[in-house]
Amino acid sequence: MQWVPALRRSAEEAPRRVRDKKPHASLPIGNAGVLLATMNYRHAFHAGSFADVIKHIVLVRILSYLHEKPAAFRVIDSHAGAGLYDLEGDEARRSGEWLTGIARIMQARFSEATAPLIKPYLDIVRAFNPQAELKAYPGSPLIARALLRPQDRLTACEVEPVARKRLIENLRRDTQARVVDLDGWLALPAFVPPNERRGLVLIDPPYEAKDEFERLAEGFAAAFAKWPTGIYLLWYPAKSRRVTDQLARHVAAAATSVKPPGKCLRLEFSVAPQTPDAALSSTGLLIVNPPWTLQGELKAILPELEKPLGQGGAGRFRLETPKP
């Protein structure tokens, strides 16, 4: 990893710099306009949670695949946040979600086949915690930055002023990483295709608006229409099977509408049965144009995450190709 030495230096300043992403008020509303649930989604409460672990392991596997060719790639993060979060801060202490997420994974033992696949992700987290004690957790922009080679670039979008300022500080004004004051939904069609013509678009909205699932489907479709060869990673909270199934169908339909048709992979991971009024216990990802290696890697990784991430019993996952 090209940036790990800088990550280690940055980690020394982490307690002073890590704080919060913009406040996230509620979980989304589906097409029928029925409120699914209310959930405070301030990211500092959820940094290092099981959902972050799943998302970031997949992110690292995709970027590792992009290393296999020397040609440059770009990462576009549509809703980047502050980039680094304090696990000793008030929010993280109150939620304690990292204790059943990244803390467990750092202590877990993995098979000889799976350990090398997870190691790059854990190495990045460890770079922010050089004293072997979990105190900080990097968000998607800093994880992506750690995996950029000299020829690669990151575009991170964040409109909330405090989070944007902290993201700029956390990226240390790095010349390979550009922080943009632009709404992620506007940025998606504006920044594709990138000059590099290879790369990943991460779409991880806050789910504070009633129509966020619809905006996710539409935002992806608009970007994909301009850049059908890019890799797309879409995160969503999996609280309603009807709403998430509908999202998967829309994304799969857009992906397969081009020639040659794009491929789509759906991953959902649950740490406990999901109930309407409970905290989030199921997370989902849609990966469009996944690396050909990814499905096989996830089939090796995910079963070994079920026990350490499970709450009140083993977790469970589903990995499938959604139909339009």
PDB file of C-alpha atoms in Angstrom:
ATOM      1  CA  MET A   1       0.000   0.000   0.000  1.00  0.00           C
ATOM      2  CA  GLN A   2       1.551   3.222  -1.197  1.00  0.00           C
ATOM      3  CA  TRP A   3       0.059   5.449   1.487  1.00  0.00           C
ATOM      4  CA  VAL A   4       0.502   3.411   4.665  1.00  0.00           C
ATOM      5  CA  PRO A   5       3.485   5.453   5.976  1.00  0.00           C
ATOM      6  CA  ALA A   6       1.375   8.594   5.663  1.00  0.00           C
ATOM      7  CA  LEU A   7      -1.502   6.784   7.330  1.00  0.00           C
ATOM      8  CA  ARG A   8       0.714   5.981  10.285  1.00  0.00           C
ATOM      9  CA  ARG A   9       1.710   9.630  10.657  1.00  0.00           C
ATOM     10  CA  SER A  10      -1.911  10.668  10.279  1.00  0.00           C
ATOM     11  CA  ALA A  11      -2.957   8.195  12.961  1.00  0.00           C
ATOM     12  CA  GLU A  12      -0.920  10.024  15.574  1.00  0.00           C
ATOM     13  CA  GLU A  13      -3.185  13.026  15.088  1.00  0.00           C
ATOM     14  CA  ALA A  14      -6.398  11.005  14.803  1.00  0.00           C
ATOM     15  CA  PRO A  15      -7.897  11.731  18.242  1.00  0.00           C
ATOM     16  CA  ARG A  16      -7.759  15.463  17.522  1.00  0.00           C
ATOM     17  CA  ARG A  17      -9.186  15.198  14.033  1.00  0.00           C
ATOM     18  CA  VAL A  18     -11.711  12.381  13.980  1.00  0.00           C
ATOM     19  CA  ARG A  19     -15.247  13.344  14.616  1.00  0.00           C
ATOM     20  CA  ASP A  20     -18.540  13.287  12.792  1.00  0.00           C
ATOM     21  CA  LYS A  21     -20.251  13.110   9.470  1.00  0.00           C
ATOM     22  CA  LYS A  22     -23.374  15.184   8.879  1.00  0.00           C
ATOM     23  CA  PRO A  23     -26.437  14.257  10.964  1.00  0.00           C
ATOM     24  CA  HIS A  24     -28.616  11.675   9.298  1.00  0.00           C
ATOM     25  CA  ALA A  25     -32.181  11.798  10.400  1.00  0.00           C
ATOM     26  CA  SER A  26     -34.139   8.817   9.188  1.00  0.00           C
ATOM     27  CA  LEU A  27     -34.167   5.668   7.167  1.00  0.00           C
ATOM     28  CA  PRO A  28     -35.649   5.893   3.657  1.00  0.00           C
ATOM     29  CA  ILE A  29     -39.173   5.619   2.395  1.00  0.00           C
ATOM     30  CA  GLY A  30     -39.984   3.267  -0.443  1.00  0.00           C
ATOM     31  CA  ASN A  31     -41.891   4.045  -3.649  1.00  0.00           C
ATOM     32  CA  ALA A  32     -45.195   3.627  -1.874  1.00  0.00           C
ATOM     33  CA  GLY A  33     -44.238   6.423   0.498  1.00  0.00           C
ATOM     34  CA  VAL A  34     -44.502   4.300   3.644  1.00  0.00           C
ATOM     35  CA  LEU A  35     -42.064   5.195   6.428  1.00  0.00           C
ATOM     36  CA  LEU A  36     -39.815   2.245   7.111  1.00  0.00           C
ATOM     37  CA  ALA A  37     -38.231   3.342  10.360  1.00  0.00           C
ATOM     38  CA  THR A  38     -36.558   6.239  12.101  1.00  0.00           C
ATOM     39  CA  MET A  39     -32.842   5.894  12.615  1.00  0.00           C
ATOM     40  CA  ASN A  40     -30.242   8.395  13.725  1.00  0.00           C
ATOM     41  CA  TYR A  41     -27.551   7.760  11.127  1.00  0.00           C
ATOM     42  CA  ARG A  42     -24.785  10.072  12.271  1.00  0.00           C
ATOM     43  CA  HIS A  43     -21.803   8.159  11.039  1.00  0.00           C
ATOM     44  CA  ALA A  44     -19.748   8.647  14.181  1.00  0.00           C
ATOM     45  CA  PHE A  45     -22.294   6.433  15.939  1.00  0.00           C
ATOM     46  CA  HIS A  46     -21.852   3.674  13.348  1.00  0.00           C
ATOM     47  CA  ALA A  47     -18.183   3.884  12.355  1.00  0.00           C
ATOM     48  CA  GLY A  48     -16.592   0.458  12.486  1.00  0.00           C
ATOM     49  CA  SER A  49     -19.956  -1.293  12.721  1.00  0.00           C
ATOM     50  CA  PHE A  50     -20.671  -4.614  11.025  1.00  0.00           C
ATOM     51  CA  ALA A  51     -22.067  -2.689   8.043  1.00  0.00           C
ATOM     52  CA  ASP A  52     -18.811  -0.754   7.665  1.00  0.00           C
ATOM     53  CA  VAL A  53     -16.810  -3.969   7.934  1.00  0.00           C
ATOM     54  CA  ILE A  54     -18.749  -5.644   5.115  1.00  0.00           C
ATOM     55  CA  LYS A  55     -18.703  -2.556   2.888  1.00  0.00           C
ATOM     56  CA  HIS A  56     -15.031  -1.839   3.377  1.00  0.00           C
ATOM     57  CA  ILE A  57     -13.875  -5.421   2.873  1.00  0.00           C
ATOM     58  CA  VAL A  58     -15.652  -5.394  -0.494  1.00  0.00           C
ATOM     59  CA  LEU A  59     -14.209  -1.952  -1.309  1.00  0.00           C
ATOM     60  CA  VAL A  60     -10.686  -3.181  -0.614  1.00  0.00           C
ATOM     61  CA  ARG A  61     -11.147  -6.348  -2.682  1.00  0.00           C
ATOM     62  CA  ILE A  62     -12.310  -4.289  -5.683  1.00  0.00           C
ATOM     63  CA  LEU A  63      -9.431  -1.818  -5.445  1.00  0.00           C
ATOM     64  CA  SER A  64      -6.953  -4.665  -5.011  1.00  0.00           C
ATOM     65  CA  TYR A  65      -8.254  -6.142  -8.262  1.00  0.00           C
ATOM     66  CA  LEU A  66      -7.739  -2.821 -10.039  1.00  0.00           C
ATOM     67  CA  HIS A  67      -4.055  -3.028  -9.070  1.00  0.00           C
ATOM     68  CA  GLU A  68      -3.629  -5.989 -11.415  1.00  0.00           C
ATOM     69  CA  LYS A  69      -3.253  -3.671 -14.423  1.00  0.00           C
ATOM     70  CA  PRO A  70      -0.751  -0.807 -14.508  1.00  0.00           C
ATOM     71  CA  ALA A  71      -3.203   1.638 -16.094  1.00  0.00           C
ATOM     72  CA  ALA A  72      -4.424   4.364 -13.735  1.00  0.00           C
ATOM     73  CA  PHE A  73      -7.840   4.252 -12.099  1.00  0.00           C
ATOM     74  CA  ARG A  74     -10.050   6.728 -10.261  1.00  0.00           C
ATOM     75  CA  VAL A  75     -12.259   6.301  -7.209  1.00  0.00           C
ATOM     76  CA  ILE A  76     -15.313   8.559  -6.963  1.00  0.00           C
ATOM     77  CA  ASP A  77     -16.955   8.678  -3.514  1.00  0.00           C
ATOM     78  CA  SER A  78     -20.313  10.399  -3.845  1.00  0.00           C
ATOM     79  CA  HIS A  79     -21.054  10.906  -0.123  1.00  0.00           C
ATOM     80  CA  ALA A  80     -17.644  10.861   1.501  1.00  0.00           C
ATOM     81  CA  GLY A  81     -18.164  12.148   5.055  1.00  0.00           C
ATOM     82  CA  ALA A  82     -15.354  13.246   7.357  1.00  0.00           C
ATOM     83  CA  GLY A  83     -13.091  10.323   6.494  1.00  0.00           C
ATOM     84  CA  LEU A  84     -11.870   9.409   9.995  1.00  0.00           C
ATOM     85  CA  TYR A  85     -13.843   8.664  13.174  1.00  0.00           C
ATOM     86  CA  ASP A  86     -12.967   8.668  16.855  1.00  0.00           C
ATOM     87  CA  LEU A  87     -13.849   5.385  18.550  1.00  0.00           C
ATOM     88  CA  GLU A  88     -13.242   7.026  21.921  1.00  0.00           C
ATOM     89  CA  GLY A  89     -15.639   9.874  21.174  1.00  0.00           C
ATOM     90  CA  ASP A  90     -19.019  10.285  22.801  1.00  0.00           C
ATOM     91  CA  GLU A  91     -21.022   9.007  19.834  1.00  0.00           C
ATOM     92  CA  ALA A  92     -18.996   5.816  19.395  1.00  0.00           C
ATOM     93  CA  ARG A  93     -19.019   5.172  23.137  1.00  0.00           C
ATOM     94  CA  ARG A  94     -22.789   5.542  23.306  1.00  0.00           C
ATOM     95  CA  SER A  95     -23.526   3.236  20.380  1.00  0.00           C
ATOM     96  CA  GLY A  96     -20.746   0.728  20.935  1.00  0.00           C
ATOM     97  CA  GLU A  97     -21.350  -0.620  17.443  1.00  0.00           C
ATOM     98  CA  TRP A  98     -17.654  -0.890  16.654  1.00  0.00           C
ATOM     99  CA  LEU A  99     -17.307  -3.349  19.523  1.00  0.00           C
ATOM    100  CA  THR A 100     -19.457  -5.869  17.643  1.00  0.00           C
ATOM    101  CA  GLY A 101     -17.946  -4.908  14.290  1.00  0.00           C
ATOM    102  CA  ILE A 102     -14.311  -4.068  13.646  1.00  0.00           C
ATOM    103  CA  ALA A 103     -13.221  -4.982  17.203  1.00  0.00           C
ATOM    104  CA  ARG A 104     -14.407  -8.548  16.709  1.00  0.00           C
ATOM    105  CA  ILE A 105     -12.885  -8.855  13.257  1.00  0.00           C
ATOM    106  CA  MET A 106      -9.518  -7.635  14.530  1.00  0.00           C
ATOM    107  CA  GLN A 107      -9.550 -10.485  17.058  1.00  0.00           C
ATOM    108  CA  ALA A 108     -10.989 -13.172  14.783  1.00  0.00           C
ATOM    109  CA  ARG A 109      -8.973 -15.989  13.266  1.00  0.00           C
ATOM    110  CA  PHE A 110      -9.419 -16.787   9.607  1.00  0.00           C
ATOM    111  CA  SER A 111      -8.492 -19.727   7.433  1.00  0.00           C
ATOM    112  CA  GLU A 112      -5.372 -19.799   5.302  1.00  0.00           C
ATOM    113  CA  ALA A 113      -7.518 -19.150   2.239  1.00  0.00           C
ATOM    114  CA  THR A 114      -9.445 -16.195   3.689  1.00  0.00           C
ATOM    115  CA  ALA A 115      -6.838 -14.410   5.826  1.00  0.00           C
ATOM    116  CA  PRO A 116      -4.883 -12.975   2.833  1.00  0.00           C
ATOM    117  CA  LEU A 117      -8.116 -11.586   1.381  1.00  0.00           C
ATOM    118  CA  ILE A 118      -8.998  -9.691   4.569  1.00  0.00           C
ATOM    119  CA  LYS A 119      -5.463  -8.672   5.521  1.00  0.00           C
ATOM    120  CA  PRO A 120      -5.204  -5.536   3.307  1.00  0.00           C
ATOM    121  CA  TYR A 121      -8.343  -4.108   4.946  1.00  0.00           C
ATOM    122  CA  LEU A 122      -7.128  -4.907   8.459  1.00  0.00           C
ATOM    123  CA  ASP A 123      -3.693  -3.460   7.660  1.00  0.00           C
ATOM    124  CA  ILE A 124      -5.298  -0.120   6.799  1.00  0.00           C
ATOM    125  CA  VAL A 125      -7.268  -0.074  10.048  1.00  0.00           C
ATOM    126  CA  ARG A 126      -4.126  -1.000  11.995  1.00  0.00           C
ATOM    127  CA  ALA A 127      -2.227   1.867  10.354  1.00  0.00           C
ATOM    128  CA  PHE A 128      -4.551   4.271  12.189  1.00  0.00           C
ATOM    129  CA  ASN A 129      -4.062   2.394  15.438  1.00  0.00           C
ATOM    130  CA  PRO A 130      -0.304   1.880  15.705  1.00  0.00           C
ATOM    131  CA  GLN A 131      -0.429   1.095  19.440  1.00  0.00           C
ATOM    132  CA  ALA A 132      -2.548  -2.023  18.741  1.00  0.00           C
ATOM    133  CA  GLU A 133      -5.499  -0.461  20.553  1.00  0.00           C
ATOM    134  CA  LEU A 134      -8.549   0.525  18.508  1.00  0.00           C
ATOM    135  CA  LYS A 135      -9.056   4.260  18.845  1.00  0.00           C
ATOM    136  CA  ALA A 136      -9.865   5.413  15.290  1.00  0.00           C
ATOM    137  CA  TYR A 137     -11.654   4.036  12.269  1.00  0.00           C
ATOM    138  CA  PRO A 138     -11.051   5.220   8.687  1.00  0.00           C
ATOM    139  CA  GLY A 139     -14.011   5.875   6.427  1.00  0.00           C
ATOM    140  CA  SER A 140     -14.223   4.989   2.743  1.00  0.00           C
ATOM    141  CA  PRO A 141     -12.165   7.962   1.416  1.00  0.00           C
ATOM    142  CA  LEU A 142      -9.147   7.159   3.574  1.00  0.00           C
ATOM    143  CA  ILE A 143      -9.411   3.440   2.885  1.00  0.00           C
ATOM    144  CA  ALA A 144      -9.507   4.170  -0.844  1.00  0.00           C
ATOM    145  CA  ARG A 145      -6.606   6.609  -0.543  1.00  0.00           C
ATOM    146  CA  ALA A 146      -4.481   3.949   1.130  1.00  0.00           C
ATOM    147  CA  LEU A 147      -4.853   1.799  -1.983  1.00  0.00           C
ATOM    148  CA  LEU A 148      -4.041   4.408  -4.602  1.00  0.00           C
ATOM    149  CA  ARG A 149      -0.827   3.981  -6.541  1.00  0.00           C
ATOM    150  CA  PRO A 150       1.049   7.094  -7.727  1.00  0.00           C
ATOM    151  CA  GLN A 151      -0.921   7.147 -10.990  1.00  0.00           C
ATOM    152  CA  ASP A 152      -4.368   6.778  -9.373  1.00  0.00           C
ATOM    153  CA  ARG A 153      -6.756   9.470  -8.112  1.00  0.00           C
ATOM    154  CA  LEU A 154      -9.631   9.963  -5.656  1.00  0.00           C
ATOM    155  CA  THR A 155     -12.565  12.357  -5.985  1.00  0.00           C
ATOM    156  CA  ALA A 156     -14.491  12.693  -2.722  1.00  0.00           C
ATOM    157  CA  CYS A 157     -17.745  14.668  -2.590  1.00  0.00           C
ATOM    158  CA  GLU A 158     -19.054  16.177   0.635  1.00  0.00           C
ATOM    159  CA  VAL A 159     -21.382  19.183   1.012  1.00  0.00           C
ATOM    160  CA  GLU A 160     -21.696  19.414   4.808  1.00  0.00           C
ATOM    161  CA  PRO A 161     -19.158  22.126   5.752  1.00  0.00           C
ATOM    162  CA  VAL A 162     -17.801  20.627   8.981  1.00  0.00           C
ATOM    163  CA  ALA A 163     -17.439  17.145   7.517  1.00  0.00           C
ATOM    164  CA  ARG A 164     -15.848  18.556   4.349  1.00  0.00           C
ATOM    165  CA  LYS A 165     -13.310  20.577   6.375  1.00  0.00           C
ATOM    166  CA  ARG A 166     -12.375  17.520   8.399  1.00  0.00           C
ATOM    167  CA  LEU A 167     -12.096  15.385   5.295  1.00  0.00           C
ATOM    168  CA  ILE A 168      -9.662  17.891   3.764  1.00  0.00           C
ATOM    169  CA  GLU A 169      -7.637  17.814   6.979  1.00  0.00           C
ATOM    170  CA  ASN A 170      -7.742  14.021   7.189  1.00  0.00           C
ATOM    171  CA  LEU A 171      -6.528  13.698   3.603  1.00  0.00           C
ATOM    172  CA  ARG A 172      -3.744  16.146   4.466  1.00  0.00           C
ATOM    173  CA  ARG A 173      -4.409  18.138   1.288  1.00  0.00           C
ATOM    174  CA  ASP A 174      -3.009  15.270  -0.718  1.00  0.00           C
ATOM    175  CA  THR A 175      -2.523  16.006  -4.405  1.00  0.00           C
ATOM    176  CA  GLN A 176      -3.979  12.635  -5.437  1.00  0.00           C
ATOM    177  CA  ALA A 177      -7.197  13.214  -3.521  1.00  0.00           C
ATOM    178  CA  ARG A 178      -9.616  15.980  -4.451  1.00  0.00           C
ATOM    179  CA  VAL A 179     -12.404  16.975  -2.044  1.00  0.00           C
ATOM    180  CA  VAL A 180     -15.345  18.530  -3.885  1.00  0.00           C
ATOM    181  CA  ASP A 181     -18.069  20.739  -2.417  1.00  0.00           C
ATOM    182  CA  LEU A 182     -20.825  19.202  -4.503  1.00  0.00           C
ATOM    183  CA  ASP A 183     -23.935  17.195  -3.730  1.00  0.00           C
ATOM    184  CA  GLY A 184     -23.250  13.554  -4.475  1.00  0.00           C
ATOM    185  CA  TRP A 185     -26.322  13.138  -6.646  1.00  0.00           C
ATOM    186  CA  LEU A 186     -25.155  15.990  -8.888  1.00  0.00           C
ATOM    187  CA  ALA A 187     -21.602  14.697  -8.880  1.00  0.00           C
ATOM    188  CA  LEU A 188     -22.464  11.241 -10.181  1.00  0.00           C
ATOM    189  CA  PRO A 189     -23.231  12.226 -13.787  1.00  0.00           C
ATOM    190  CA  ALA A 190     -20.819  15.175 -13.661  1.00  0.00           C
ATOM    191  CA  PHE A 191     -17.654  13.205 -12.916  1.00  0.00           C
ATOM    192  CA  VAL A 192     -18.101  10.201 -15.186  1.00  0.00           C
ATOM    193  CA  PRO A 193     -16.457   8.968 -17.218  1.00  0.00           C
ATOM    194  CA  PRO A 194     -13.174   9.956 -15.570  1.00  0.00           C
ATOM    195  CA  ASN A 195     -10.089  10.622 -17.634  1.00  0.00           C
ATOM    196  CA  GLU A 196      -8.570   7.368 -16.428  1.00  0.00           C
ATOM    197  CA  ARG A 197     -11.448   5.334 -17.943  1.00  0.00           C
ATOM    198  CA  ARG A 198     -10.968   2.726 -15.201  1.00  0.00           C
ATOM    199  CA  GLY A 199     -12.203   2.834 -11.644  1.00  0.00           C
ATOM    200  CA  LEU A 200     -14.900   2.618  -9.029  1.00  0.00           C
ATOM    201  CA  VAL A 201     -17.885   4.750  -8.075  1.00  0.00           C
ATOM    202  CA  LEU A 202     -18.939   4.328  -4.428  1.00  0.00           C
ATOM    203  CA  ILE A 203     -22.488   5.490  -3.708  1.00  0.00           C
ATOM    204  CA  ASP A 204     -23.151   5.515   0.026  1.00  0.00           C
ATOM    205  CA  PRO A 205     -25.834   8.152   0.768  1.00  0.00           C
ATOM    206  CA  PRO A 206     -26.995   9.075   4.279  1.00  0.00           C
ATOM    207  CA  TYR A 207     -30.581   7.814   3.824  1.00  0.00           C
ATOM    208  CA  GLU A 208     -32.011  10.887   5.505  1.00  0.00           C
ATOM    209  CA  ALA A 209     -34.508  11.725   2.745  1.00  0.00           C
ATOM    210  CA  LYS A 210     -37.786   9.938   2.130  1.00  0.00           C
ATOM    211  CA  ASP A 211     -36.918   9.214  -1.491  1.00  0.00           C
ATOM    212  CA  GLU A 212     -33.291   8.150  -1.004  1.00  0.00           C
ATOM    213  CA  PHE A 213     -33.778   4.676  -2.491  1.00  0.00           C
ATOM    214  CA  GLU A 214     -35.344   6.169  -5.602  1.00  0.00           C
ATOM    215  CA  ARG A 215     -32.542   8.731  -5.847  1.00  0.00           C
ATOM    216  CA  LEU A 216     -30.010   5.928  -5.524  1.00  0.00           C
ATOM    217  CA  ALA A 217     -31.559   4.003  -8.407  1.00  0.00           C
ATOM    218  CA  GLU A 218     -31.859   7.121 -10.567  1.00  0.00           C
ATOM    219  CA  GLY A 219     -28.403   8.424  -9.676  1.00  0.00           C
ATOM    220  CA  PHE A 220     -26.797   5.127 -10.539  1.00  0.00           C
ATOM    221  CA  ALA A 221     -28.710   4.875 -13.822  1.00  0.00           C
ATOM    222  CA  ALA A 222     -27.627   8.388 -14.857  1.00  0.00           C
ATOM    223  CA  ALA A 223     -23.969   7.676 -14.105  1.00  0.00           C
ATOM    224  CA  PHE A 224     -24.036   4.216 -15.660  1.00  0.00           C
ATOM    225  CA  ALA A 225     -25.534   5.573 -18.876  1.00  0.00           C
ATOM    226  CA  LYS A 226     -22.437   7.792 -19.247  1.00  0.00           C
ATOM    227  CA  TRP A 227     -19.911   5.232 -18.004  1.00  0.00           C
ATOM    228  CA  PRO A 228     -21.186   1.670 -18.506  1.00  0.00           C
ATOM    229  CA  THR A 229     -17.727   0.107 -18.100  1.00  0.00           C
ATOM    230  CA  GLY A 230     -17.053   1.476 -14.610  1.00  0.00           C
ATOM    231  CA  ILE A 231     -17.387  -0.528 -11.416  1.00  0.00           C
ATOM    232  CA  TYR A 232     -20.158   0.665  -9.087  1.00  0.00           C
ATOM    233  CA  LEU A 233     -20.578  -0.142  -5.397  1.00  0.00           C
ATOM    234  CA  LEU A 234     -23.950   0.846  -3.915  1.00  0.00           C
ATOM    235  CA  TRP A 235     -24.609   0.556  -0.175  1.00  0.00           C
ATOM    236  CA  TYR A 236     -28.062   0.390   1.417  1.00  0.00           C
ATOM    237  CA  PRO A 237     -29.634  -0.441   4.793  1.00  0.00           C
ATOM    238  CA  ALA A 238     -31.676  -3.646   4.410  1.00  0.00           C
ATOM    239  CA  LYS A 239     -34.766  -3.048   6.535  1.00  0.00           C
ATOM    240  CA  SER A 240     -37.513  -3.770   4.024  1.00  0.00           C
ATOM    241  CA  ARG A 241     -37.324  -6.721   1.644  1.00  0.00           C
ATOM    242  CA  ARG A 242     -39.866  -5.108  -0.675  1.00  0.00           C
ATOM    243  CA  VAL A 243     -37.911  -1.870  -0.993  1.00  0.00           C
ATOM    244  CA  THR A 244     -34.501  -3.518  -1.349  1.00  0.00           C
ATOM    245  CA  ASP A 245     -35.801  -6.036  -3.890  1.00  0.00           C
ATOM    246  CA  GLN A 246     -37.224  -3.168  -5.916  1.00  0.00           C
ATOM    247  CA  LEU A 247     -33.900  -1.335  -5.775  1.00  0.00           C
ATOM    248  CA  ALA A 248     -32.032  -4.452  -6.909  1.00  0.00           C
ATOM    249  CA  ARG A 249     -34.399  -4.910  -9.860  1.00  0.00           C
ATOM    250  CA  HIS A 250     -33.964  -1.285 -10.968  1.00  0.00           C
ATOM    251  CA  VAL A 251     -30.184  -1.462 -10.746  1.00  0.00           C
ATOM    252  CA  ALA A 252     -30.038  -4.822 -12.510  1.00  0.00           C
ATOM    253  CA  ALA A 253     -32.326  -3.528 -15.275  1.00  0.00           C
ATOM    254  CA  ALA A 254     -30.102  -0.492 -15.864  1.00  0.00           C
ATOM    255  CA  ALA A 255     -26.957  -2.629 -15.798  1.00  0.00           C
ATOM    256  CA  THR A 256     -28.266  -5.085 -18.368  1.00  0.00           C
ATOM    257  CA  SER A 257     -29.718  -2.429 -20.684  1.00  0.00           C
ATOM    258  CA  VAL A 258     -26.422  -1.810 -22.484  1.00  0.00           C
ATOM    259  CA  LYS A 259     -24.535  -3.912 -25.014  1.00  0.00           C
ATOM    260  CA  PRO A 260     -22.711  -5.914 -23.902  1.00  0.00           C
ATOM    261  CA  PRO A 261     -24.847  -6.044 -20.760  1.00  0.00           C
ATOM    262  CA  GLY A 262     -23.245  -5.245 -17.443  1.00  0.00           C
ATOM    263  CA  LYS A 263     -23.259  -7.713 -14.588  1.00  0.00           C
ATOM    264  CA  CYS A 264     -24.698  -7.167 -11.125  1.00  0.00           C
ATOM    265  CA  LEU A 265     -24.001  -8.878  -7.808  1.00  0.00           C
ATOM    266  CA  ARG A 266     -26.130  -8.498  -4.675  1.00  0.00           C
ATOM    267  CA  LEU A 267     -24.809  -9.095  -1.173  1.00  0.00           C
ATOM    268  CA  GLU A 268     -26.825  -8.853   2.019  1.00  0.00           C
ATOM    269  CA  PHE A 269     -25.452  -9.641   5.465  1.00  0.00           C
ATOM    270  CA  SER A 270     -27.543  -9.908   8.632  1.00  0.00           C
ATOM    271  CA  VAL A 271     -26.188 -10.119  12.155  1.00  0.00           C
ATOM    272  CA  ALA A 272     -29.623 -10.717  13.689  1.00  0.00           C
ATOM    273  CA  PRO A 273     -33.261 -10.821  12.529  1.00  0.00           C
ATOM    274  CA  GLN A 274     -34.329  -7.375  11.353  1.00  0.00           C
ATOM    275  CA  THR A 275     -37.421  -5.859  12.963  1.00  0.00           C
ATOM    276  CA  PRO A 276     -39.043  -2.568  11.911  1.00  0.00           C
ATOM    277  CA  ASP A 277     -38.239  -0.566  15.051  1.00  0.00           C
ATOM    278  CA  ALA A 278     -34.872  -2.106  15.950  1.00  0.00           C
ATOM    279  CA  ALA A 279     -31.416  -0.838  15.121  1.00  0.00           C
ATOM    280  CA  LEU A 280     -30.032  -1.796  11.756  1.00  0.00           C
ATOM    281  CA  SER A 281     -29.046  -5.465  11.701  1.00  0.00           C
ATOM    282  CA  SER A 282     -28.923  -6.114   7.948  1.00  0.00           C
ATOM    283  CA  THR A 283     -26.765  -4.362   5.369  1.00  0.00           C
ATOM    284  CA  GLY A 284     -26.759  -4.601   1.587  1.00  0.00           C
ATOM    285  CA  LEU A 285     -24.459  -3.952  -1.342  1.00  0.00           C
ATOM    286  CA  LEU A 286     -25.070  -3.940  -5.067  1.00  0.00           C
ATOM    287  CA  ILE A 287     -21.914  -4.301  -7.148  1.00  0.00           C
ATOM    288  CA  VAL A 288     -22.234  -3.531 -10.853  1.00  0.00           C
ATOM    289  CA  ASN A 289     -19.495  -4.795 -13.167  1.00  0.00           C
ATOM    290  CA  PRO A 290     -17.835  -6.665 -10.288  1.00  0.00           C
ATOM    291  CA  PRO A 291     -14.315  -7.977 -10.841  1.00  0.00           C
ATOM    292  CA  TRP A 292     -14.484 -11.547 -12.080  1.00  0.00           C
ATOM    293  CA  THR A 293     -12.654 -12.647  -8.938  1.00  0.00           C
ATOM    294  CA  LEU A 294     -15.017 -10.977  -6.461  1.00  0.00           C
ATOM    295  CA  GLN A 295     -17.827 -13.520  -6.200  1.00  0.00           C
ATOM    296  CA  GLY A 296     -15.406 -16.347  -5.490  1.00  0.00           C
ATOM    297  CA  GLU A 297     -13.580 -14.257  -2.902  1.00  0.00           C
ATOM    298  CA  LEU A 298     -16.819 -13.355  -1.152  1.00  0.00           C
ATOM    299  CA  LYS A 299     -17.876 -16.999  -1.062  1.00  0.00           C
ATOM    300  CA  ALA A 300     -14.688 -17.639   0.893  1.00  0.00           C
ATOM    301  CA  ILE A 301     -14.866 -14.542   3.130  1.00  0.00           C
ATOM    302  CA  LEU A 302     -18.521 -14.241   4.107  1.00  0.00           C
ATOM    303  CA  PRO A 303     -19.004 -17.621   5.848  1.00  0.00           C
ATOM    304  CA  GLU A 304     -16.053 -16.769   8.106  1.00  0.00           C
ATOM    305  CA  LEU A 305     -17.667 -13.460   9.107  1.00  0.00           C
ATOM    306  CA  GLU A 306     -20.948 -15.024  10.232  1.00  0.00           C
ATOM    307  CA  LYS A 307     -19.721 -16.156  13.649  1.00  0.00           C
ATOM    308  CA  PRO A 308     -17.654 -13.118  14.733  1.00  0.00           C
ATOM    309  CA  LEU A 309     -20.231 -10.573  13.526  1.00  0.00           C
ATOM    310  CA  GLY A 310     -23.355 -12.430  14.641  1.00  0.00           C
ATOM    311  CA  GLN A 311     -25.356 -11.006  17.531  1.00  0.00           C
ATOM    312  CA  GLY A 312     -27.183 -13.545  19.667  1.00  0.00           C
ATOM    313  CA  GLY A 313     -26.090 -16.276  17.267  1.00  0.00           C
ATOM    314  CA  ALA A 314     -24.322 -16.599  13.957  1.00  0.00           C
ATOM    315  CA  GLY A 315     -25.012 -14.054  11.243  1.00  0.00           C
ATOM    316  CA  ARG A 316     -26.094 -15.024   7.763  1.00  0.00           C
ATOM    317  CA  PHE A 317     -25.609 -13.765   4.240  1.00  0.00           C
ATOM    318  CA  ARG A 318     -27.058 -14.003   0.765  1.00  0.00           C
ATOM    319  CA  LEU A 319     -25.002 -13.585  -2.383  1.00  0.00           C
ATOM    320  CA  GLU A 320     -26.843 -13.650  -5.687  1.00  0.00           C
ATOM    321  CA  THR A 321     -27.286 -12.185  -9.136  1.00  0.00           C
ATOM    322  CA  PRO A 322     -30.453 -10.036  -9.046  1.00  0.00           C
ATOM    323  CA  LYS A 323     -32.917 -10.250 -11.906  1.00  0.00           C
ATOM    324  CA  PRO A 324     -34.301  -7.108 -13.604  1.00  0.00           C
TER     325      PRO A 324
END
